[in-house]
Amino acid sequence: MERWAGRVAVVTGASSGIGAAIVQELVKKGLKVVGLARRIDRLQGSSSELQGLAGELHPIQCDITKEQDILAAFSWIKKHIGGVDVMINNAGVAHQSFLSDGETSEWRHMLDVNVLGLSICTREAIRSMKEREVADGHVLHINSISGHGLPQSAAMLYMYGASKHAVTALTEGLRRELVKSNSKIRVTSLSPGLVRTEIMDAGHMRTFTSRDVFSGNPCLDPQDIADAVLYVLGTPPHVQIHELTIIPTGQKY
């Protein structure tokens, strides 16, 4: 990780859960981390807590369902700290919504965050890397095991699964584009199983809460995913971790 010290990483969904854990570890490793999130108060609190570490956190309020917010964030990065070397697309949302009678607004929200927001952030990060001739940039998508199959326990989460299948396809598609253009920028899909985060309590779940899910099932902690991100970034430039699936020991599906 020493080669990343002093360089710039962008993390979406940085105010809590997996995103907050990733931000903390990258700042410890000396990176300049731009945290994007809607809840700027949480990000600013994290920035204060990380004072004195090797790196630094720059909090920016950003709703990644709004392209203008994303473009403004990347414009700020270019003006103030140069550009992006690492893009970590962590922001994600899940609604319980049947395909046969679900709400269009809920489907659109998942696709806007999990697919389009991710894609716009990726596009802007790649542009930044290419403009500055960054040869070893890295894009990481925080995917899900739901992006590779639909567990029986995923009732009412099929549109969420579809959005994560899109992330799997986008990872491979970007890899092929980069190879075709002779770029050494790497892209990785990191697919966790059940992680103990706030996603179940975000107001989008109708029939179960985090208490229901986490009390009876083995699960990962956000720190486990942050550690995996460090592993991926720490591999030598000639090694690309294309897909890394992480599940808790004893997970039944």
Tab-separated table of N, CA and C in Angstrom, residues 25-183:
chain	number	residue	atom	x	y	z
A	25	GLU	N	-9.605	3.220	6.771
A	25	GLU	CA	-8.396	2.450	6.461
A	25	GLU	C	-7.533	3.154	5.412
A	26	LEU	N	-8.151	3.787	4.434
A	26	LEU	CA	-7.374	4.479	3.408
A	26	LEU	C	-6.673	5.708	3.987
A	27	VAL	N	-7.346	6.418	4.879
A	27	VAL	CA	-6.704	7.565	5.526
A	27	VAL	C	-5.522	7.099	6.377
A	28	LYS	N	-5.679	5.984	7.063
A	28	LYS	CA	-4.570	5.425	7.843
A	28	LYS	C	-3.364	5.131	6.958
A	29	LYS	N	-3.631	4.720	5.718
A	29	LYS	CA	-2.557	4.359	4.788
A	29	LYS	C	-1.971	5.568	4.061
A	30	GLY	N	-2.442	6.758	4.391
A	30	GLY	CA	-1.833	7.962	3.841
A	30	GLY	C	-2.471	8.516	2.594
A	31	LEU	N	-3.651	8.032	2.203
A	31	LEU	CA	-4.304	8.556	1.008
A	31	LEU	C	-5.098	9.818	1.325
A	32	LYS	N	-5.266	10.640	0.302
A	32	LYS	CA	-6.201	11.752	0.368
A	32	LYS	C	-7.546	11.207	-0.085
A	33	VAL	N	-8.470	11.077	0.833
A	33	VAL	CA	-9.741	10.417	0.550
A	33	VAL	C	-10.852	11.463	0.418
A	34	VAL	N	-11.546	11.404	-0.703
A	34	VAL	CA	-12.721	12.249	-0.908
A	34	VAL	C	-13.941	11.383	-0.625
A	35	GLY	N	-14.632	11.702	0.440
A	35	GLY	CA	-15.817	10.939	0.816
A	35	GLY	C	-17.072	11.609	0.294
A	36	LEU	N	-17.847	10.878	-0.491
A	36	LEU	CA	-19.102	11.403	-1.039
A	36	LEU	C	-20.269	10.757	-0.316
A	37	ALA	N	-21.199	11.572	0.154
A	37	ALA	CA	-22.381	11.054	0.843
A	37	ALA	C	-23.414	12.160	0.957
A	38	ARG	N	-24.651	11.763	1.136
A	38	ARG	CA	-25.720	12.746	1.347
A	38	ARG	C	-25.638	13.356	2.733
A	39	ARG	N	-25.232	12.551	3.718
A	39	ARG	CA	-25.218	13.009	5.113
A	39	ARG	C	-23.866	13.647	5.428
A	40	ILE	N	-23.719	14.901	5.059
A	40	ILE	CA	-22.444	15.598	5.206
A	40	ILE	C	-22.047	15.758	6.668
A	41	ASP	N	-23.036	15.827	7.574
A	41	ASP	CA	-22.710	15.982	8.996
A	41	ASP	C	-21.934	14.781	9.513
A	42	ARG	N	-22.308	13.595	9.076
A	42	ARG	CA	-21.575	12.397	9.490
A	42	ARG	C	-20.157	12.397	8.938
A	43	LEU	N	-20.021	12.803	7.692
A	43	LEU	CA	-18.698	12.848	7.082
A	43	LEU	C	-17.800	13.848	7.783
A	44	GLN	N	-18.344	14.996	8.122
A	44	GLN	CA	-17.551	16.005	8.810
A	44	GLN	C	-17.118	15.523	10.186
A	45	GLY	N	-17.982	14.764	10.856
A	45	GLY	CA	-17.605	14.170	12.131
A	45	GLY	C	-16.473	13.181	11.968
A	46	SER	N	-16.540	12.370	10.911
A	46	SER	CA	-15.468	11.413	10.644
A	46	SER	C	-14.163	12.126	10.343
A	47	SER	N	-14.229	13.244	9.625
A	47	SER	CA	-13.029	14.002	9.289
A	47	SER	C	-12.320	14.472	10.542
A	48	SER	N	-13.090	14.923	11.528
A	48	SER	CA	-12.493	15.372	12.792
A	48	SER	C	-11.832	14.217	13.530
A	49	GLU	N	-12.480	13.058	13.506
A	49	GLU	CA	-11.942	11.892	14.217
A	49	GLU	C	-10.651	11.364	13.588
A	50	LEU	N	-10.454	11.635	12.289
A	50	LEU	CA	-9.297	11.102	11.577
A	50	LEU	C	-8.114	12.069	11.567
A	51	GLN	N	-8.263	13.187	12.243
A	51	GLN	CA	-7.159	14.142	12.314
A	51	GLN	C	-5.928	13.476	12.933
A	52	GLY	N	-4.766	13.780	12.393
A	52	GLY	CA	-3.522	13.252	12.955
A	52	GLY	C	-3.057	11.960	12.315
A	53	LEU	N	-3.880	11.361	11.450
A	53	LEU	CA	-3.460	10.159	10.747
A	53	LEU	C	-2.629	10.538	9.515
A	54	ALA	N	-2.091	9.536	8.858
A	54	ALA	CA	-1.164	9.799	7.754
A	54	ALA	C	-1.817	10.504	6.571
A	55	GLY	N	-3.083	10.189	6.303
A	55	GLY	CA	-3.785	10.791	5.184
A	55	GLY	C	-4.773	11.838	5.627
A	56	GLU	N	-5.750	12.108	4.793
A	56	GLU	CA	-6.747	13.129	5.117
A	56	GLU	C	-8.060	12.804	4.433
A	57	LEU	N	-9.146	13.290	5.032
A	57	LEU	CA	-10.485	13.092	4.471
A	57	LEU	C	-11.059	14.425	4.049
A	58	HIS	N	-11.558	14.469	2.814
A	58	HIS	CA	-12.250	15.641	2.302
A	58	HIS	C	-13.725	15.281	2.117
A	59	PRO	N	-14.605	15.736	3.013
A	59	PRO	CA	-16.024	15.391	2.892
A	59	PRO	C	-16.719	16.271	1.853
A	60	ILE	N	-17.508	15.655	0.977
A	60	ILE	CA	-18.294	16.391	0.000
A	60	ILE	C	-19.717	15.834	0.001
A	61	GLN	N	-20.682	16.736	0.141
A	61	GLN	CA	-22.084	16.301	0.086
A	61	GLN	C	-22.437	15.984	-1.355
A	62	CYS	N	-22.956	14.796	-1.580
A	62	CYS	CA	-23.234	14.362	-2.945
A	62	CYS	C	-24.313	13.296	-2.937
A	63	ASP	N	-25.367	13.529	-3.698
A	63	ASP	CA	-26.405	12.526	-3.923
A	63	ASP	C	-26.114	11.920	-5.290
A	64	ILE	N	-25.686	10.663	-5.330
A	64	ILE	CA	-25.240	10.111	-6.607
A	64	ILE	C	-26.396	9.731	-7.535
A	65	THR	N	-27.649	9.994	-7.115
A	65	THR	CA	-28.755	9.888	-8.060
A	65	THR	C	-28.856	11.162	-8.902
A	66	LYS	N	-28.058	12.177	-8.571
A	66	LYS	CA	-28.084	13.458	-9.280
A	66	LYS	C	-26.742	13.655	-9.986
A	67	GLU	N	-26.763	13.595	-11.311
A	67	GLU	CA	-25.510	13.708	-12.061
A	67	GLU	C	-24.801	15.024	-11.779
A	68	GLN	N	-25.560	16.103	-11.576
A	68	GLN	CA	-24.922	17.391	-11.337
A	68	GLN	C	-24.115	17.387	-10.042
A	69	ASP	N	-24.579	16.639	-9.045
A	69	ASP	CA	-23.818	16.515	-7.791
A	69	ASP	C	-22.494	15.796	-8.040
A	70	ILE	N	-22.543	14.729	-8.824
A	70	ILE	CA	-21.329	13.965	-9.118
A	70	ILE	C	-20.334	14.820	-9.892
A	71	LEU	N	-20.819	15.508	-10.930
A	71	LEU	CA	-19.929	16.332	-11.749
A	71	LEU	C	-19.314	17.457	-10.920
A	72	ALA	N	-20.102	18.035	-10.013
A	72	ALA	CA	-19.579	19.100	-9.152
A	72	ALA	C	-18.489	18.562	-8.228
A	73	ALA	N	-18.686	17.348	-7.713
A	73	ALA	CA	-17.689	16.743	-6.830
A	73	ALA	C	-16.374	16.503	-7.568
A	74	PHE	N	-16.455	15.968	-8.781
A	74	PHE	CA	-15.233	15.704	-9.546
A	74	PHE	C	-14.566	16.997	-9.999
A	75	SER	N	-15.362	18.032	-10.241
A	75	SER	CA	-14.801	19.337	-10.571
A	75	SER	C	-14.020	19.885	-9.383
A	76	TRP	N	-14.565	19.726	-8.178
A	76	TRP	CA	-13.866	20.178	-6.964
A	76	TRP	C	-12.550	19.424	-6.799
A	77	ILE	N	-12.596	18.123	-7.031
A	77	ILE	CA	-11.381	17.310	-6.893
A	77	ILE	C	-10.296	17.806	-7.856
A	78	LYS	N	-10.686	18.031	-9.104
A	78	LYS	CA	-9.709	18.484	-10.111
A	78	LYS	C	-9.108	19.821	-9.725
A	79	LYS	N	-9.922	20.723	-9.224
A	79	LYS	CA	-9.463	22.071	-8.881
A	79	LYS	C	-8.585	22.088	-7.647
A	80	HIS	N	-8.918	21.268	-6.642
A	80	HIS	CA	-8.271	21.399	-5.340
A	80	HIS	C	-7.198	20.349	-5.054
A	81	ILE	N	-7.352	19.131	-5.565
A	81	ILE	CA	-6.339	18.108	-5.237
A	81	ILE	C	-5.865	17.326	-6.458
A	82	GLY	N	-6.183	17.813	-7.640
A	82	GLY	CA	-5.567	17.268	-8.843
A	82	GLY	C	-6.382	16.295	-9.645
A	83	GLY	N	-6.802	15.216	-9.042
A	83	GLY	CA	-7.537	14.198	-9.791
A	83	GLY	C	-7.651	12.913	-9.016
A	84	VAL	N	-8.220	11.901	-9.646
A	84	VAL	CA	-8.565	10.642	-8.979
A	84	VAL	C	-7.607	9.535	-9.402
A	85	ASP	N	-7.132	8.780	-8.414
A	85	ASP	CA	-6.299	7.607	-8.678
A	85	ASP	C	-7.033	6.304	-8.360
A	86	VAL	N	-7.930	6.357	-7.378
A	86	VAL	CA	-8.695	5.180	-6.957
A	86	VAL	C	-10.161	5.577	-6.841
A	87	MET	N	-11.047	4.809	-7.459
A	87	MET	CA	-12.485	5.049	-7.365
A	87	MET	C	-13.141	3.846	-6.709
A	88	ILE	N	-13.783	4.063	-5.571
A	88	ILE	CA	-14.463	2.971	-4.872
A	88	ILE	C	-15.959	3.260	-4.848
A	89	ASN	N	-16.691	2.531	-5.674
A	89	ASN	CA	-18.144	2.687	-5.776
A	89	ASN	C	-18.812	1.808	-4.729
A	90	ASN	N	-19.061	2.412	-3.582
A	90	ASN	CA	-19.621	1.659	-2.459
A	90	ASN	C	-21.106	1.934	-2.252
A	91	ALA	N	-21.587	3.109	-2.610
A	91	ALA	CA	-22.978	3.480	-2.331
A	91	ALA	C	-23.939	2.471	-2.934
A	92	GLY	N	-24.925	2.080	-2.160
A	92	GLY	CA	-25.918	1.129	-2.644
A	92	GLY	C	-27.194	1.233	-1.835
A	93	VAL	N	-28.289	0.825	-2.440
A	93	VAL	CA	-29.571	0.869	-1.756
A	93	VAL	C	-30.376	-0.360	-2.148
A	94	ALA	N	-31.193	-0.844	-1.198
A	94	ALA	CA	-32.056	-2.001	-1.460
A	94	ALA	C	-33.467	-1.706	-0.980
A	95	HIS	N	-34.431	-1.961	-1.838
A	95	HIS	CA	-35.853	-1.885	-1.477
A	95	HIS	C	-36.437	-3.285	-1.568
A	96	GLN	N	-37.306	-3.617	-0.642
A	96	GLN	CA	-38.113	-4.825	-0.797
A	96	GLN	C	-39.257	-4.501	-1.740
A	97	SER	N	-39.262	-5.116	-2.905
A	97	SER	CA	-40.249	-4.746	-3.905
A	97	SER	C	-40.439	-5.898	-4.879
A	98	PHE	N	-41.639	-6.454	-4.932
A	98	PHE	CA	-41.930	-7.534	-5.865
A	98	PHE	C	-41.884	-7.035	-7.306
A	99	LEU	N	-41.507	-7.917	-8.224
A	99	LEU	CA	-41.500	-7.575	-9.638
A	99	LEU	C	-42.913	-7.507	-10.205
A	100	SER	N	-43.835	-8.244	-9.598
A	100	SER	CA	-45.200	-8.321	-10.136
A	100	SER	C	-46.068	-7.130	-9.761
A	101	ASP	N	-45.739	-6.448	-8.648
A	101	ASP	CA	-46.584	-5.319	-8.248
A	101	ASP	C	-45.794	-4.235	-7.517
A	102	GLY	N	-44.475	-4.169	-7.757
A	102	GLY	CA	-43.642	-3.201	-7.053
A	102	GLY	C	-43.855	-1.774	-7.536
A	103	GLU	N	-43.318	-0.833	-6.753
A	103	GLU	CA	-43.416	0.580	-7.076
A	103	GLU	C	-42.292	0.984	-8.026
A	104	THR	N	-42.654	1.662	-9.102
A	104	THR	CA	-41.657	2.120	-10.067
A	104	THR	C	-40.627	3.016	-9.401
A	105	SER	N	-41.049	3.850	-8.468
A	105	SER	CA	-40.126	4.771	-7.799
A	105	SER	C	-39.036	4.016	-7.048
A	106	GLU	N	-39.391	2.873	-6.459
A	106	GLU	CA	-38.400	2.080	-5.741
A	106	GLU	C	-37.427	1.406	-6.702
A	107	TRP	N	-37.948	0.879	-7.803
A	107	TRP	CA	-37.063	0.280	-8.815
A	107	TRP	C	-36.093	1.330	-9.347
A	108	ARG	N	-36.645	2.508	-9.670
A	108	ARG	CA	-35.809	3.568	-10.241
A	108	ARG	C	-34.723	3.988	-9.245
A	109	HIS	N	-35.067	4.051	-7.977
A	109	HIS	CA	-34.081	4.451	-6.963
A	109	HIS	C	-32.913	3.476	-6.919
A	110	MET	N	-33.210	2.180	-6.939
A	110	MET	CA	-32.143	1.179	-6.924
A	110	MET	C	-31.264	1.272	-8.166
A	111	LEU	N	-31.887	1.436	-9.319
A	111	LEU	CA	-31.113	1.513	-10.559
A	111	LEU	C	-30.312	2.810	-10.629
A	112	ASP	N	-30.889	3.908	-10.138
A	112	ASP	CA	-30.180	5.187	-10.147
A	112	ASP	C	-28.925	5.140	-9.275
A	113	VAL	N	-29.034	4.519	-8.102
A	113	VAL	CA	-27.885	4.458	-7.187
A	113	VAL	C	-26.926	3.346	-7.590
A	114	ASN	N	-27.457	2.124	-7.702
A	114	ASN	CA	-26.603	0.945	-7.839
A	114	ASN	C	-25.982	0.789	-9.221
A	115	VAL	N	-26.623	1.363	-10.234
A	115	VAL	CA	-26.141	1.178	-11.614
A	115	VAL	C	-25.697	2.503	-12.233
A	116	LEU	N	-26.617	3.460	-12.351
A	116	LEU	CA	-26.274	4.700	-13.045
A	116	LEU	C	-25.300	5.560	-12.243
A	117	GLY	N	-25.535	5.713	-10.948
A	117	GLY	CA	-24.604	6.495	-10.127
A	117	GLY	C	-23.213	5.907	-10.163
A	118	LEU	N	-23.144	4.594	-10.026
A	118	LEU	CA	-21.865	3.886	-10.123
A	118	LEU	C	-21.212	4.131	-11.475
A	119	SER	N	-21.984	4.081	-12.538
A	119	SER	CA	-21.435	4.230	-13.884
A	119	SER	C	-20.938	5.652	-14.138
A	120	ILE	N	-21.675	6.641	-13.662
A	120	ILE	CA	-21.247	8.030	-13.854
A	120	ILE	C	-19.969	8.305	-13.075
A	121	CYS	N	-19.917	7.849	-11.827
A	121	CYS	CA	-18.698	8.027	-11.032
A	121	CYS	C	-17.510	7.339	-11.696
A	122	THR	N	-17.729	6.146	-12.219
A	122	THR	CA	-16.657	5.415	-12.893
A	122	THR	C	-16.180	6.177	-14.122
A	123	ARG	N	-17.121	6.665	-14.921
A	123	ARG	CA	-16.751	7.428	-16.128
A	123	ARG	C	-15.897	8.636	-15.777
A	124	GLU	N	-16.313	9.386	-14.777
A	124	GLU	CA	-15.575	10.591	-14.406
A	124	GLU	C	-14.206	10.254	-13.831
A	125	ALA	N	-14.122	9.163	-13.077
A	125	ALA	CA	-12.825	8.745	-12.522
A	125	ALA	C	-11.868	8.317	-13.631
A	126	ILE	N	-12.367	7.542	-14.595
A	126	ILE	CA	-11.523	7.099	-15.706
A	126	ILE	C	-11.052	8.300	-16.525
A	127	ARG	N	-11.939	9.261	-16.752
A	127	ARG	CA	-11.548	10.475	-17.465
A	127	ARG	C	-10.421	11.190	-16.728
A	128	SER	N	-10.551	11.297	-15.418
A	128	SER	CA	-9.517	11.951	-14.621
A	128	SER	C	-8.187	11.215	-14.730
A	129	MET	N	-8.241	9.895	-14.653
A	129	MET	CA	-7.016	9.100	-14.751
A	129	MET	C	-6.350	9.267	-16.116
A	130	LYS	N	-7.162	9.212	-17.172
A	130	LYS	CA	-6.598	9.305	-18.521
A	130	LYS	C	-6.054	10.702	-18.815
A	131	GLU	N	-6.741	11.743	-18.326
A	131	GLU	CA	-6.268	13.117	-18.532
A	131	GLU	C	-4.883	13.317	-17.931
A	132	ARG	N	-4.628	12.651	-16.811
A	132	ARG	CA	-3.367	12.820	-16.092
A	132	ARG	C	-2.384	11.687	-16.381
A	133	GLU	N	-2.765	10.810	-17.330
A	133	GLU	CA	-1.929	9.686	-17.737
A	133	GLU	C	-1.539	8.807	-16.542
A	134	VAL	N	-2.537	8.555	-15.696
A	134	VAL	CA	-2.342	7.648	-14.564
A	134	VAL	C	-2.370	6.220	-15.092
A	135	ALA	N	-1.261	5.524	-14.962
A	135	ALA	CA	-1.143	4.182	-15.549
A	135	ALA	C	-1.580	3.075	-14.601
A	136	ASP	N	-1.680	3.379	-13.321
A	136	ASP	CA	-1.969	2.318	-12.345
A	136	ASP	C	-3.223	2.608	-11.532
A	137	GLY	N	-4.160	3.353	-12.110
A	137	GLY	CA	-5.397	3.639	-11.395
A	137	GLY	C	-6.196	2.377	-11.126
A	138	HIS	N	-7.167	2.488	-10.217
A	138	HIS	CA	-7.951	1.309	-9.844
A	138	HIS	C	-9.395	1.729	-9.582
A	139	VAL	N	-10.329	0.969	-10.126
A	139	VAL	CA	-11.764	1.148	-9.884
A	139	VAL	C	-12.279	-0.090	-9.173
A	140	LEU	N	-12.906	0.108	-8.011
A	140	LEU	CA	-13.486	-1.007	-7.264
A	140	LEU	C	-14.986	-0.795	-7.123
A	141	HIS	N	-15.750	-1.812	-7.518
A	141	HIS	CA	-17.198	-1.810	-7.328
A	141	HIS	C	-17.527	-2.711	-6.131
A	142	ILE	N	-18.178	-2.155	-5.121
A	142	ILE	CA	-18.685	-2.999	-4.038
A	142	ILE	C	-19.985	-3.620	-4.541
A	143	ASN	N	-19.880	-4.850	-4.964
A	143	ASN	CA	-20.974	-5.588	-5.580
A	143	ASN	C	-21.720	-6.358	-4.486
A	144	SER	N	-22.141	-7.561	-4.742
A	144	SER	CA	-22.873	-8.395	-3.782
A	144	SER	C	-22.934	-9.811	-4.336
A	145	ILE	N	-23.081	-10.795	-3.449
A	145	ILE	CA	-23.318	-12.144	-3.965
A	145	ILE	C	-24.626	-12.199	-4.744
A	146	SER	N	-25.514	-11.224	-4.505
A	146	SER	CA	-26.752	-11.135	-5.279
A	146	SER	C	-26.484	-10.740	-6.728
A	147	GLY	N	-25.260	-10.299	-7.014
A	147	GLY	CA	-24.889	-9.993	-8.377
A	147	GLY	C	-24.451	-11.203	-9.174
A	148	HIS	N	-24.487	-12.385	-8.537
A	148	HIS	CA	-24.032	-13.614	-9.189
A	148	HIS	C	-25.078	-14.731	-9.118
A	149	GLY	N	-26.159	-14.482	-8.419
A	149	GLY	CA	-27.220	-15.467	-8.277
A	149	GLY	C	-28.296	-14.899	-7.383
A	150	LEU	N	-29.471	-15.520	-7.364
A	150	LEU	CA	-30.582	-15.051	-6.540
A	150	LEU	C	-30.910	-16.093	-5.486
A	151	PRO	N	-30.411	-15.897	-4.251
A	151	PRO	CA	-30.718	-16.856	-3.189
A	151	PRO	C	-32.217	-16.960	-2.930
A	152	GLN	N	-32.648	-18.121	-2.478
A	152	GLN	CA	-34.061	-18.320	-2.165
A	152	GLN	C	-34.545	-17.329	-1.118
A	153	SER	N	-33.643	-16.894	-0.249
A	153	SER	CA	-34.027	-15.974	0.825
A	153	SER	C	-34.193	-14.549	0.331
A	154	ALA	N	-34.004	-14.312	-0.980
A	154	ALA	CA	-34.018	-12.945	-1.511
A	154	ALA	C	-35.386	-12.520	-2.013
A	155	ALA	N	-36.467	-13.103	-1.482
A	155	ALA	CA	-37.809	-12.706	-1.901
A	155	ALA	C	-37.987	-11.204	-1.744
A	156	MET	N	-38.579	-10.574	-2.728
A	156	MET	CA	-38.821	-9.132	-2.778
A	156	MET	C	-37.542	-8.334	-3.012
A	157	LEU	N	-36.430	-8.993	-3.303
A	157	LEU	CA	-35.184	-8.283	-3.572
A	157	LEU	C	-34.638	-8.603	-4.964
A	158	TYR	N	-35.513	-9.012	-5.864
A	158	TYR	CA	-35.053	-9.417	-7.190
A	158	TYR	C	-34.595	-8.227	-8.026
A	159	MET	N	-35.238	-7.071	-7.889
A	159	MET	CA	-34.761	-5.899	-8.621
A	159	MET	C	-33.407	-5.453	-8.081
A	160	TYR	N	-33.224	-5.588	-6.774
A	160	TYR	CA	-31.904	-5.318	-6.188
A	160	TYR	C	-30.875	-6.266	-6.800
A	161	GLY	N	-31.228	-7.557	-6.877
A	161	GLY	CA	-30.333	-8.532	-7.488
A	161	GLY	C	-30.027	-8.194	-8.934
A	162	ALA	N	-31.047	-7.717	-9.654
A	162	ALA	CA	-30.831	-7.323	-11.048
A	162	ALA	C	-29.836	-6.176	-11.141
A	163	SER	N	-29.948	-5.224	-10.216
A	163	SER	CA	-29.016	-4.086	-10.236
A	163	SER	C	-27.597	-4.549	-9.952
A	164	LYS	N	-27.443	-5.544	-9.103
A	164	LYS	CA	-26.104	-6.044	-8.800
A	164	LYS	C	-25.578	-6.959	-9.910
A	165	HIS	N	-26.458	-7.672	-10.604
A	165	HIS	CA	-26.027	-8.387	-11.809
A	165	HIS	C	-25.474	-7.393	-12.833
A	166	ALA	N	-26.093	-6.222	-12.898
A	166	ALA	CA	-25.587	-5.184	-13.802
A	166	ALA	C	-24.179	-4.777	-13.411
A	167	VAL	N	-23.896	-4.687	-12.121
A	167	VAL	CA	-22.547	-4.330	-11.667
A	167	VAL	C	-21.536	-5.379	-12.121
A	168	THR	N	-21.924	-6.638	-12.057
A	168	THR	CA	-21.046	-7.715	-12.537
A	168	THR	C	-20.743	-7.535	-14.021
A	169	ALA	N	-21.770	-7.249	-14.803
A	169	ALA	CA	-21.583	-7.043	-16.237
A	169	ALA	C	-20.746	-5.792	-16.509
A	170	LEU	N	-20.978	-4.735	-15.750
A	170	LEU	CA	-20.238	-3.493	-15.948
A	170	LEU	C	-18.760	-3.660	-15.608
A	171	THR	N	-18.473	-4.492	-14.622
A	171	THR	CA	-17.073	-4.754	-14.267
A	171	THR	C	-16.337	-5.401	-15.421
A	172	GLU	N	-16.919	-6.440	-15.996
A	172	GLU	CA	-16.278	-7.131	-17.108
A	172	GLU	C	-16.231	-6.249	-18.356
A	173	GLY	N	-17.305	-5.497	-18.583
A	173	GLY	CA	-17.320	-4.609	-19.738
A	173	GLY	C	-16.222	-3.553	-19.656
A	174	LEU	N	-16.054	-2.963	-18.480
A	174	LEU	CA	-14.998	-1.960	-18.314
A	174	LEU	C	-13.621	-2.587	-18.473
A	175	ARG	N	-13.448	-3.783	-17.930
A	175	ARG	CA	-12.155	-4.461	-18.088
A	175	ARG	C	-11.817	-4.640	-19.566
A	176	ARG	N	-12.788	-5.059	-20.349
A	176	ARG	CA	-12.543	-5.272	-21.780
A	176	ARG	C	-12.215	-3.960	-22.486
A	177	GLU	N	-12.928	-2.892	-22.135
A	177	GLU	CA	-12.644	-1.591	-22.743
A	177	GLU	C	-11.217	-1.130	-22.419
A	178	LEU	N	-10.812	-1.321	-21.171
A	178	LEU	CA	-9.474	-0.890	-20.761
A	178	LEU	C	-8.395	-1.710	-21.472
A	179	VAL	N	-8.645	-2.999	-21.594
A	179	VAL	CA	-7.684	-3.853	-22.304
A	179	VAL	C	-7.572	-3.419	-23.763
A	180	LYS	N	-8.714	-3.144	-24.388
A	180	LYS	CA	-8.718	-2.754	-25.799
A	180	LYS	C	-7.952	-1.461	-26.027
A	181	SER	N	-7.995	-0.561	-25.037
A	181	SER	CA	-7.310	0.722	-25.176
A	181	SER	C	-5.874	0.683	-24.643
A	182	ASN	N	-5.404	-0.549	-24.315
A	182	ASN	CA	-4.036	-0.741	-23.799
A	182	ASN	C	-3.789	0.004	-22.486
A	183	SER	N	-4.848	0.183	-21.722
A	183	SER	CA	-4.722	0.838	-20.413
A	183	SER	C	-4.362	-0.187	-19.339
